[in-house]
PDB file of C-alpha atoms in Angstrom:
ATOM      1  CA  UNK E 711     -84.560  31.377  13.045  1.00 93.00           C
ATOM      2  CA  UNK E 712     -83.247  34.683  11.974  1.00 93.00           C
ATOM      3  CA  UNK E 713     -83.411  36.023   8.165  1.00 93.00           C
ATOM      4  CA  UNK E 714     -82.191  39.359   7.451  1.00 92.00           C
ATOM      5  CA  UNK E 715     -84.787  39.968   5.073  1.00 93.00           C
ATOM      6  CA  UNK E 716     -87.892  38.952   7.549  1.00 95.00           C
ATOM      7  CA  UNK E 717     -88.895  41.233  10.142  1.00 95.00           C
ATOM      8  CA  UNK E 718     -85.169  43.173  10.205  1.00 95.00           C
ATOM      9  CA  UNK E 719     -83.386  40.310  11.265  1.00 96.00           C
ATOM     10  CA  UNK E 720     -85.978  39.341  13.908  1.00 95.00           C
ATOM     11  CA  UNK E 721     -86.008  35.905  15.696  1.00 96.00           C
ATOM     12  CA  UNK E 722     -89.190  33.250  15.651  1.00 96.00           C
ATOM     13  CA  UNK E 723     -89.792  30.222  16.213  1.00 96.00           C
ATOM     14  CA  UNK E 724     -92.843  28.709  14.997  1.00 97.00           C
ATOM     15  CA  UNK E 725     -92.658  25.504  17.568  1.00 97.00           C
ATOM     16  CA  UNK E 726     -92.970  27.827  20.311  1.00 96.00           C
ATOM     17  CA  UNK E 727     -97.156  27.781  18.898  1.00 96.00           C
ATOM     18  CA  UNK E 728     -97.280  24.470  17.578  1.00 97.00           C
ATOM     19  CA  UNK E 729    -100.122  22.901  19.958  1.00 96.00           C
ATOM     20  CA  UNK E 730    -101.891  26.281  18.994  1.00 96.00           C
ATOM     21  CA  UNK E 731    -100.597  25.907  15.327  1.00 96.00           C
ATOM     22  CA  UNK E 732    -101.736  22.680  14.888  1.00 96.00           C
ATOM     23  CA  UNK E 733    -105.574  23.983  16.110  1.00 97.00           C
ATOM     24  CA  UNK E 734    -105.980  27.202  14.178  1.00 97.00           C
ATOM     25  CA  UNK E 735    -103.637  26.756  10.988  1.00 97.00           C
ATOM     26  CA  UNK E 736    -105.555  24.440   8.885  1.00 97.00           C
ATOM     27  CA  UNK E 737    -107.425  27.265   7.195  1.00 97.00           C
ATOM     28  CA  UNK E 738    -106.767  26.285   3.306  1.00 98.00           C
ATOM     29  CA  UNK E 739    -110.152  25.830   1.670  1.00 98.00           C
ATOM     30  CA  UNK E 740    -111.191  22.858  -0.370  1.00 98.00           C
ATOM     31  CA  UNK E 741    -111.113  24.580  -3.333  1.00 98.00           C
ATOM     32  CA  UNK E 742    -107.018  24.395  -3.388  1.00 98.00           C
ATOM     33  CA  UNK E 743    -106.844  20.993  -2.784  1.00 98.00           C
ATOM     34  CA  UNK E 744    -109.282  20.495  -5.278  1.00 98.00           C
ATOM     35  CA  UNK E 745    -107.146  22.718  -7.379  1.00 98.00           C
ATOM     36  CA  UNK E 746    -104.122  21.003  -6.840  1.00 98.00           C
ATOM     37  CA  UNK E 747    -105.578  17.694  -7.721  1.00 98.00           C
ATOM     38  CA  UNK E 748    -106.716  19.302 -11.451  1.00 98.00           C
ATOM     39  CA  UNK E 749    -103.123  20.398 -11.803  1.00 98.00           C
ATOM     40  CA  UNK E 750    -101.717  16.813 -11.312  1.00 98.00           C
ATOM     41  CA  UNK E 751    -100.953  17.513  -7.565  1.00 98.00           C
ATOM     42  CA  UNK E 752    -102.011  14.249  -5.239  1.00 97.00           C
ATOM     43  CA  UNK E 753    -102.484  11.424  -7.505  1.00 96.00           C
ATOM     44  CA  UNK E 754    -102.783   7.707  -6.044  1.00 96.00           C
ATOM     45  CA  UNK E 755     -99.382   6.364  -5.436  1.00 95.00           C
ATOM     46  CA  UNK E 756     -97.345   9.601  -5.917  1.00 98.00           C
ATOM     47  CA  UNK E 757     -94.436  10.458  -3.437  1.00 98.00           C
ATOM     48  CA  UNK E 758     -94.433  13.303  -1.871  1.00 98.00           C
ATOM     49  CA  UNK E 759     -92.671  15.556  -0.019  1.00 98.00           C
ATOM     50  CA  UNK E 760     -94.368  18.634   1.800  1.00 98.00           C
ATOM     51  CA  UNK E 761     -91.268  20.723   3.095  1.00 98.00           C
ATOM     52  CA  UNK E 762     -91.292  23.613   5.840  1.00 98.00           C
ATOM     53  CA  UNK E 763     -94.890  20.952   6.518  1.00 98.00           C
ATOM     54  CA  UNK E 764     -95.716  22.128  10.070  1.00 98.00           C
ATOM     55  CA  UNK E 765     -97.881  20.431  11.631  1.00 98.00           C
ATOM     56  CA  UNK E 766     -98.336  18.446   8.721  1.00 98.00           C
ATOM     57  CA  UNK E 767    -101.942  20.399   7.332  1.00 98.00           C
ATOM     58  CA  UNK E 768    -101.544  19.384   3.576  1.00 98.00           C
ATOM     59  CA  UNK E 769    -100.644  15.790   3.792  1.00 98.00           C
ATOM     60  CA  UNK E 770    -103.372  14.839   6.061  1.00 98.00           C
ATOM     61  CA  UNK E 771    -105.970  16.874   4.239  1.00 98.00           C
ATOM     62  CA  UNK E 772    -104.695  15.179   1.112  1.00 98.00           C
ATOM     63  CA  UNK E 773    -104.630  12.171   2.509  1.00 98.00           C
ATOM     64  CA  UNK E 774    -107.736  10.867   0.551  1.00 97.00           C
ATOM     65  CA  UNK E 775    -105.683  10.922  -2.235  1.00 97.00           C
ATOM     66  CA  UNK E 776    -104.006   7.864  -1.938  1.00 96.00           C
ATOM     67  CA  UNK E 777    -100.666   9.355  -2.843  1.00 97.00           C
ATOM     68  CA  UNK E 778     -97.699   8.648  -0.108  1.00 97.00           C
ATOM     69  CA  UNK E 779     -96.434  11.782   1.993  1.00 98.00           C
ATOM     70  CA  UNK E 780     -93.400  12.803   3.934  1.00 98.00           C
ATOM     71  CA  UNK E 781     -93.885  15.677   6.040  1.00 98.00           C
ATOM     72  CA  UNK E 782     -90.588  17.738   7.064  1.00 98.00           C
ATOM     73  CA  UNK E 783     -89.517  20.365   9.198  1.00 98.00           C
ATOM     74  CA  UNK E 784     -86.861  21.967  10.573  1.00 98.00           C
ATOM     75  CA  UNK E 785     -88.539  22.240  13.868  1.00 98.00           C
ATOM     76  CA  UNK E 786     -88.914  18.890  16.107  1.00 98.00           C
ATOM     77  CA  UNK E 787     -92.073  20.631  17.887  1.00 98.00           C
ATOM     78  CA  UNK E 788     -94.001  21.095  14.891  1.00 98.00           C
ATOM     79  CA  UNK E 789     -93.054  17.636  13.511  1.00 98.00           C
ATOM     80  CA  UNK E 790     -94.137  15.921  16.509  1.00 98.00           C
ATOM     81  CA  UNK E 791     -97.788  17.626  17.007  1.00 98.00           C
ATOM     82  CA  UNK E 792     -97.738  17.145  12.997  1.00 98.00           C
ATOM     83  CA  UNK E 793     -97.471  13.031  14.524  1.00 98.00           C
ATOM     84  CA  UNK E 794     -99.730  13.642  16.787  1.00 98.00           C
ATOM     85  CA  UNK E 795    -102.563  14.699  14.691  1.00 98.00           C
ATOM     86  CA  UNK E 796    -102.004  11.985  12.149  1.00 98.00           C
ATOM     87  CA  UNK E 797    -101.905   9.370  15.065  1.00 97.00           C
ATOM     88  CA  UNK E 798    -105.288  10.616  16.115  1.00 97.00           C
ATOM     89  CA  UNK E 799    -107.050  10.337  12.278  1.00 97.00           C
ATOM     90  CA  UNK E 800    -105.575   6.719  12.016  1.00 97.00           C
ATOM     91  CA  UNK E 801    -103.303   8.670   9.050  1.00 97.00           C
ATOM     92  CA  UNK E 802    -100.536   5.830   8.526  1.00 93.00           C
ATOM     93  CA  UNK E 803     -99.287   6.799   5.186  1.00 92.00           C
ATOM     94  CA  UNK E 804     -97.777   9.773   6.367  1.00 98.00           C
ATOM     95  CA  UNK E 805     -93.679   9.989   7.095  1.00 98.00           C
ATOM     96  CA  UNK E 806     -92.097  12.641   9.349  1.00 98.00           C
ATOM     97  CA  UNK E 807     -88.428  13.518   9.439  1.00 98.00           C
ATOM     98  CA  UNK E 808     -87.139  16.744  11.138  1.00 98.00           C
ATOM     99  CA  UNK E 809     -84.659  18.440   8.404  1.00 98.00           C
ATOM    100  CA  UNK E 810     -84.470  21.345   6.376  1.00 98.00           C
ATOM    101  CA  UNK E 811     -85.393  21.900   3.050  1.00 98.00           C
ATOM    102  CA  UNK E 812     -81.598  22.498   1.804  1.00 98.00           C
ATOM    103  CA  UNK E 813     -80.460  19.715   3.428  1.00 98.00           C
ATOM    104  CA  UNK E 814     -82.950  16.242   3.679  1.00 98.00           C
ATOM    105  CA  UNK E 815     -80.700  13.392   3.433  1.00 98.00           C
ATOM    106  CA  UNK E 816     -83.209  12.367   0.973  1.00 98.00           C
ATOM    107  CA  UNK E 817     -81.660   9.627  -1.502  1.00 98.00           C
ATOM    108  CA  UNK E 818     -81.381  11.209  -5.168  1.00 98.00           C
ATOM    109  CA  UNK E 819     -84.509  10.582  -8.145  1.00 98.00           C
ATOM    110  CA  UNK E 820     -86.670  10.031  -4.532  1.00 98.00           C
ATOM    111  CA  UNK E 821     -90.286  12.407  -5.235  1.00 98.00           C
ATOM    112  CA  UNK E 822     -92.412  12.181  -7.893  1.00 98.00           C
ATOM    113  CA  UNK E 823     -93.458  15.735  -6.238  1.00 98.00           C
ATOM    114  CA  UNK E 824     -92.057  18.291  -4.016  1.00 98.00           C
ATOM    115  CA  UNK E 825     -94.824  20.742  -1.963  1.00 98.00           C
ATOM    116  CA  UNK E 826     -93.393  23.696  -0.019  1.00 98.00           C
ATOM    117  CA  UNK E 827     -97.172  25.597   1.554  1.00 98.00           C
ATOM    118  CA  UNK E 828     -96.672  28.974   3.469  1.00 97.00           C
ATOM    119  CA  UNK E 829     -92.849  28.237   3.856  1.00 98.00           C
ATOM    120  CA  UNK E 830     -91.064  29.257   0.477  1.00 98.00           C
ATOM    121  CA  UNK E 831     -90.498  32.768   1.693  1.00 96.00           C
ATOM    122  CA  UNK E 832     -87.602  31.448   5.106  1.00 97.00           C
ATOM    123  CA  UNK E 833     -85.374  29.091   2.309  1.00 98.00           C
ATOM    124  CA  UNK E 834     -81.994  29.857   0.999  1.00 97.00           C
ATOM    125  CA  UNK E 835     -83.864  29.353  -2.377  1.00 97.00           C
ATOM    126  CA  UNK E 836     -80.165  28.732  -4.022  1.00 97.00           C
ATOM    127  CA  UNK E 837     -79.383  25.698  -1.769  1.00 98.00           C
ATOM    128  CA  UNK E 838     -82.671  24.499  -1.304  1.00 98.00           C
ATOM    129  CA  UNK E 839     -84.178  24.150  -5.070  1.00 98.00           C
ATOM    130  CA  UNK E 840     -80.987  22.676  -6.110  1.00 98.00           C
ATOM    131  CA  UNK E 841     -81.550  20.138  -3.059  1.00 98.00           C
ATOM    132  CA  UNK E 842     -85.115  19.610  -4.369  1.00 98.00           C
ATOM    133  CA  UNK E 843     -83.821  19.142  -8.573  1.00 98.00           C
ATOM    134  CA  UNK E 844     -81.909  16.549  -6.883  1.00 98.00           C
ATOM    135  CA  UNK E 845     -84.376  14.517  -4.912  1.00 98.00           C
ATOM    136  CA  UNK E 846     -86.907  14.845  -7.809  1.00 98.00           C
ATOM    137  CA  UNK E 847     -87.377  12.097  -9.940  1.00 98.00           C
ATOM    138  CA  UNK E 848     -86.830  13.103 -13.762  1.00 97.00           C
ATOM    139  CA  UNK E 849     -89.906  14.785 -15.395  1.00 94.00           C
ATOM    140  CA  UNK E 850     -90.572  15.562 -10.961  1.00 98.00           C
ATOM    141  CA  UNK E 851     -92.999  18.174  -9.989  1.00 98.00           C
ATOM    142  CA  UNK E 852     -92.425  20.994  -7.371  1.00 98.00           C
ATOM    143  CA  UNK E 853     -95.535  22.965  -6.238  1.00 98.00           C
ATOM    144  CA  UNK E 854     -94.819  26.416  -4.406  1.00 98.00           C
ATOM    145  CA  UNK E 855     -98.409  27.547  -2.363  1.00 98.00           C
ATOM    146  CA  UNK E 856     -98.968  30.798  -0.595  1.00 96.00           C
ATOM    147  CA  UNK E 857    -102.074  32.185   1.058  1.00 97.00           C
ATOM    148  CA  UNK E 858    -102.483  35.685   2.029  1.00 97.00           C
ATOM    149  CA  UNK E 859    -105.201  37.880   3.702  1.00 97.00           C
ATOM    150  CA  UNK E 860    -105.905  41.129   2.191  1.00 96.00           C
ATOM    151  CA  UNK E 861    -105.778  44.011   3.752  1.00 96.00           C
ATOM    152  CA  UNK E 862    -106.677  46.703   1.479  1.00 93.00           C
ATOM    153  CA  UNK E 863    -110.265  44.720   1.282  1.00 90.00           C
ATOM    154  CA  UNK E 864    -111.042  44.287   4.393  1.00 92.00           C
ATOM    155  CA  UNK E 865    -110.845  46.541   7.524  1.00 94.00           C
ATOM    156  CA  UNK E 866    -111.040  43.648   9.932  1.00 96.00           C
ATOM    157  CA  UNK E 867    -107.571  42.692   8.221  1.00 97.00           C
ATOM    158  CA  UNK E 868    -106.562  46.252   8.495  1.00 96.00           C
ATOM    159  CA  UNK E 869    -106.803  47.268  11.217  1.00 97.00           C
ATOM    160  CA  UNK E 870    -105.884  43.657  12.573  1.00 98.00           C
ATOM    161  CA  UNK E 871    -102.109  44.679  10.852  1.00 98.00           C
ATOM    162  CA  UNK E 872    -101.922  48.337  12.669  1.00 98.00           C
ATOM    163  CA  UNK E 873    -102.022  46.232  15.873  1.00 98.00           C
ATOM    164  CA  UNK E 874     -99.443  43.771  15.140  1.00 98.00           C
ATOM    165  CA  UNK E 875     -97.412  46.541  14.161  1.00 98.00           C
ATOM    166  CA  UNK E 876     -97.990  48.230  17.607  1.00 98.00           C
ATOM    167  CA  UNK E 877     -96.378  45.364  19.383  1.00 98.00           C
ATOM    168  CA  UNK E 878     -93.971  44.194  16.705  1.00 98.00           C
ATOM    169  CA  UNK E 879     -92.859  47.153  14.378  1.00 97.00           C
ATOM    170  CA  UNK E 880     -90.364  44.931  12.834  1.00 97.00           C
ATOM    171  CA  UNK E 881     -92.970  42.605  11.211  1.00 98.00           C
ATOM    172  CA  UNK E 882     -92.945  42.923   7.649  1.00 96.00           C
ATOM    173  CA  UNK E 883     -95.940  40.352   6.621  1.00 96.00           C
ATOM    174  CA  UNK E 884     -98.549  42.944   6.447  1.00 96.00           C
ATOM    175  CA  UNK E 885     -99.445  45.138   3.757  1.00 95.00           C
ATOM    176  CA  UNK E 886    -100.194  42.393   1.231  1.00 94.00           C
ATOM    177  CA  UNK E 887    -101.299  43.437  -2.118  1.00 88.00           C
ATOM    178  CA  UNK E 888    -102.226  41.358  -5.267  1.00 84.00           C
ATOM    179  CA  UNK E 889     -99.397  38.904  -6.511  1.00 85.00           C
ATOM    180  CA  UNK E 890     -97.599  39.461  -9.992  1.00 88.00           C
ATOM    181  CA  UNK E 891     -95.520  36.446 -11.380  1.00 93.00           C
ATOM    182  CA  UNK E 892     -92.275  36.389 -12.973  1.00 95.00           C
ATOM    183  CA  UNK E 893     -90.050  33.854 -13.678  1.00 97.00           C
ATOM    184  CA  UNK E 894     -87.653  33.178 -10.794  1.00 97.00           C
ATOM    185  CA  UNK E 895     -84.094  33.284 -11.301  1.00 96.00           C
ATOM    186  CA  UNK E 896     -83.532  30.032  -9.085  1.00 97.00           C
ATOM    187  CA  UNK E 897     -85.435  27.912 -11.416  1.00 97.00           C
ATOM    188  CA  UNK E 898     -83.110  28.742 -14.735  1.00 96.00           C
ATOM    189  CA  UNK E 899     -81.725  25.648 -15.817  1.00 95.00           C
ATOM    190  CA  UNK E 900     -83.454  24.002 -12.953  1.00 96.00           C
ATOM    191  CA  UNK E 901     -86.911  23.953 -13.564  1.00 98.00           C
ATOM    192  CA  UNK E 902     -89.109  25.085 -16.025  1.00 98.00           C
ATOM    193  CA  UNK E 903     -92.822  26.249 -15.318  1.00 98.00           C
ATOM    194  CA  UNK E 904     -95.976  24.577 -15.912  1.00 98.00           C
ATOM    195  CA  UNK E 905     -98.520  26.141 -13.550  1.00 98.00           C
ATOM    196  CA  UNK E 906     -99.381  29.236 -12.671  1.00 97.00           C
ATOM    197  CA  UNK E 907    -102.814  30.194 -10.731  1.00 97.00           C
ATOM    198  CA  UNK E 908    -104.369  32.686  -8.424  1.00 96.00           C
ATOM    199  CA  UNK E 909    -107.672  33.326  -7.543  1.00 96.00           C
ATOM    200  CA  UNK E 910    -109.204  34.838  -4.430  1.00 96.00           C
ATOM    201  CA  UNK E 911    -111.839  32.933  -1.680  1.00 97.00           C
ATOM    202  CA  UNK E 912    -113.293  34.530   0.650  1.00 97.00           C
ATOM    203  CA  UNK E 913    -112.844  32.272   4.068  1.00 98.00           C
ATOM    204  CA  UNK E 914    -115.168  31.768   7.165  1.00 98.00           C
ATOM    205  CA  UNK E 915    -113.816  32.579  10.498  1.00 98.00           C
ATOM    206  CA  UNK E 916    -115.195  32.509  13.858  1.00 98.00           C
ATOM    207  CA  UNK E 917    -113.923  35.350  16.056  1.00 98.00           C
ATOM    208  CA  UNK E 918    -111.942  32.539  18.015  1.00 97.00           C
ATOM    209  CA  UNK E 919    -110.659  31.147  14.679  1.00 98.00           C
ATOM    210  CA  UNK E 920    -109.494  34.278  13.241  1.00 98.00           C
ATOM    211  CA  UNK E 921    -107.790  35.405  16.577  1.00 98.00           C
ATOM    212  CA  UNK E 922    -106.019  31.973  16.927  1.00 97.00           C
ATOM    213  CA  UNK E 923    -105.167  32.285  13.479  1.00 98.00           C
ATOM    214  CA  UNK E 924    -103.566  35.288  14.051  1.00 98.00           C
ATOM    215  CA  UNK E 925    -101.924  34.226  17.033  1.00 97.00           C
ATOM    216  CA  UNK E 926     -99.767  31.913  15.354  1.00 97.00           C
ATOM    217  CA  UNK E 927     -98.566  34.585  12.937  1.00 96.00           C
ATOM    218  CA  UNK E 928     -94.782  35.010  12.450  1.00 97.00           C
ATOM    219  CA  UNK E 929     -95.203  38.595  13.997  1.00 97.00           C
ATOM    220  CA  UNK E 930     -97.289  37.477  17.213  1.00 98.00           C
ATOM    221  CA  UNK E 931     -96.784  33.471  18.523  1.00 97.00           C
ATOM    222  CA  UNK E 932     -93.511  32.971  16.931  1.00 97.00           C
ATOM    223  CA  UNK E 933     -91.636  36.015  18.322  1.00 97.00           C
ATOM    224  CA  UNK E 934     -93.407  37.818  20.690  1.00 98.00           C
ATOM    225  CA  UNK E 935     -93.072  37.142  24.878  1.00 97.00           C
ATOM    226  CA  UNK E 936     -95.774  35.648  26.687  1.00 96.00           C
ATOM    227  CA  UNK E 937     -96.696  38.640  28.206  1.00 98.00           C
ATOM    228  CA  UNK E 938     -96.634  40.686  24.845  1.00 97.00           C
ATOM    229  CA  UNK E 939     -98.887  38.062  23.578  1.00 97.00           C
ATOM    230  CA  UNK E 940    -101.598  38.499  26.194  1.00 97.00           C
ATOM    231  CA  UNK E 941    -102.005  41.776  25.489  1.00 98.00           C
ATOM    232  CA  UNK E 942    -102.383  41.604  21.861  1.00 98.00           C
ATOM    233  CA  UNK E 943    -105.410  38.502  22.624  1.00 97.00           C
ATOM    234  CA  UNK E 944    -107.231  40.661  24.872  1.00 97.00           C
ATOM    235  CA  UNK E 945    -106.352  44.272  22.661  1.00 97.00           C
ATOM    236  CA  UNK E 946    -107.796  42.264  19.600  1.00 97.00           C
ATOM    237  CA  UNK E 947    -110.591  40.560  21.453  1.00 97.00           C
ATOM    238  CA  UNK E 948    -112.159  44.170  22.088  1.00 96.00           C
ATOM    239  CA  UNK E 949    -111.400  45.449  18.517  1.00 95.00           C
ATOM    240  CA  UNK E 950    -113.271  42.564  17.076  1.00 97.00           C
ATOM    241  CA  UNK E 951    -116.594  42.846  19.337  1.00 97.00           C
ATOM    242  CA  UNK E 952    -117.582  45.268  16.824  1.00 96.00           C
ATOM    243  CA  UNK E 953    -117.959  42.447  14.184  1.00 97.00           C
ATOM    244  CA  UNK E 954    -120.728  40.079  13.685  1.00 96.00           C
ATOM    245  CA  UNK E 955    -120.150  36.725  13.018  1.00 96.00           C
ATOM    246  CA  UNK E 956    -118.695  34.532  11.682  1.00 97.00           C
ATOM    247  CA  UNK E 957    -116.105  36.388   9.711  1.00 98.00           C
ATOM    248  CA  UNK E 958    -115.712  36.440   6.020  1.00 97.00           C
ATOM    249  CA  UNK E 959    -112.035  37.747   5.046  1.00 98.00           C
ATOM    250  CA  UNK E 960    -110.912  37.798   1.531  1.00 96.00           C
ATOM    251  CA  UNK E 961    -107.474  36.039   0.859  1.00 97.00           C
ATOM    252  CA  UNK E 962    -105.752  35.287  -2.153  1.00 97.00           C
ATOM    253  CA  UNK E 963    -104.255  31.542  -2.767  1.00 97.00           C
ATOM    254  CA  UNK E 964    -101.784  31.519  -5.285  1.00 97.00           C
ATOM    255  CA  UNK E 965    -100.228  28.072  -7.053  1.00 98.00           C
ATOM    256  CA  UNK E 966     -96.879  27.859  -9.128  1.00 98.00           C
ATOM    257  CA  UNK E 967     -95.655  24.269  -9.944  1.00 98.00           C
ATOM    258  CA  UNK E 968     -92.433  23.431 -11.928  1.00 98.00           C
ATOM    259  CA  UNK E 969     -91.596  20.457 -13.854  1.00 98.00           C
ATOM    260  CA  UNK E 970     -87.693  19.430 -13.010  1.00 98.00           C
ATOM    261  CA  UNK E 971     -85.537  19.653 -15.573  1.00 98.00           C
ATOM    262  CA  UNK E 972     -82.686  16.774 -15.587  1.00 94.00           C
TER     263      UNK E 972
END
């Protein structure tokens, strides 16, 4: 994938890291779900659809729920560990389809809710919400999730970004300061909002954790060469023998969800 306004226009791929993905990227603490849940977000018997899903991390930690999920992607990799996972956990209620999220071949009025984690940000937000207004039921929920590590209040984080930037100056995911909502102009006349939460957590790590979670970051796993990669694991691996563990880095989780307008 290549988006002019990500990383200059850089390619990644996040199926390139999905065995690695599906290991180190289910880092959302149980306070969102819990969250979500309060919000109306997971209720027994809902559909619904997690787009841009990976490796599938909120539907099978949802699971309990007893709502029904479809996880999609547009990459077959992450779909199929995203199978694999839910295979293992005896997770049967769980659909996978490889599409993307402004195209599903989704029948209209289909979701009583539409999810989109981590993945908002690589849309054509035009095509895609108007794709999601029209596989929303009426009075249809979508739920827009992003978690971010801060770096201006932690120096692990900090200085974590400075070497990302070292081997991929393009990378424009660092540098993360507080969120400030306004209303979107895709959602006029589409959707109106009902939600709107953020609150920070501060999440436990162990050094292997944090450095696969970092691994599988846009500006590392998904772009870099093997060889680039290497470096940065054993580069970071000194930098962090400093720290004690486990790790405690601050992130803020931030919820929006939208009630359809038909």
């Amino acid at each position: 994938m290549k988006l002019e306004n990500i990383d200059k226009g850089t390619e990644f791929d996040f199926g390139r890291i999905s065995e690695n993905y599906s290991q180190y990227r289910d880092i959302y603490p149980r306070s969102m779900y819990d969250k979500l849940i309060t919000f109306g977000i997971g209720k027994a018997g809902q559909r619904i659809l997690d787009l841009g899903s990976g490796t599938a991390i909120l539907p099978i930690n949802m699971y309990d729920t007893g709502a029904r999920f479809t996880s999609t992607d547009i990459s077959e990799n992450q779909i199929a560990f995203g199978q694999k996972l839910a295979t293992e956990r005896g997770l049967q209620r769980i659909d996978f389809r490889v599409c993307s999220a402004e195209n599903t071949g989704f029948e209209e009025n289909s979701f009583d809710v539409v999810t989109a984690v981590q993945c908002f940000q690589y849309f054509d937000k035009e095509k895609a919400t108007s794709e999601i207004r029209r596989i929303l039921k009426p009075d249809g929920r979508f739920c827009i999730i992003f978690m971010d590590w801060m770096p201006y209040h932690d120096d692990i984080i900090g200085e974590m970004e400075q070497l990302v930037l070292k081997y991929n100056p393009t990378w424009n995911g660092c540098g993360f300061k507080e969120f400030r909502y306004s209303f979107p102009e895709w959602a006029k006349d589409r959707f109106e909002i009902e939600t709107i939460h953020s609150y920070n957590a501060s999440l436990t790590f162990t050094k292997e954790a944090w450095l696969g979670r970092v691994k599988t970051c846009r500006g590392i796993g998904a772009s870099l060469p093997e060889n680039k990669i290497s470096e940065f694991e054993n580069k970071y691996r000194e930098l962090l023998q400093k720290y004690d563990e486990p790790l405690q880095l601050k992130h803020q989780i931030h919820i929006e969800i939208y009630r359809v307008i038909k």
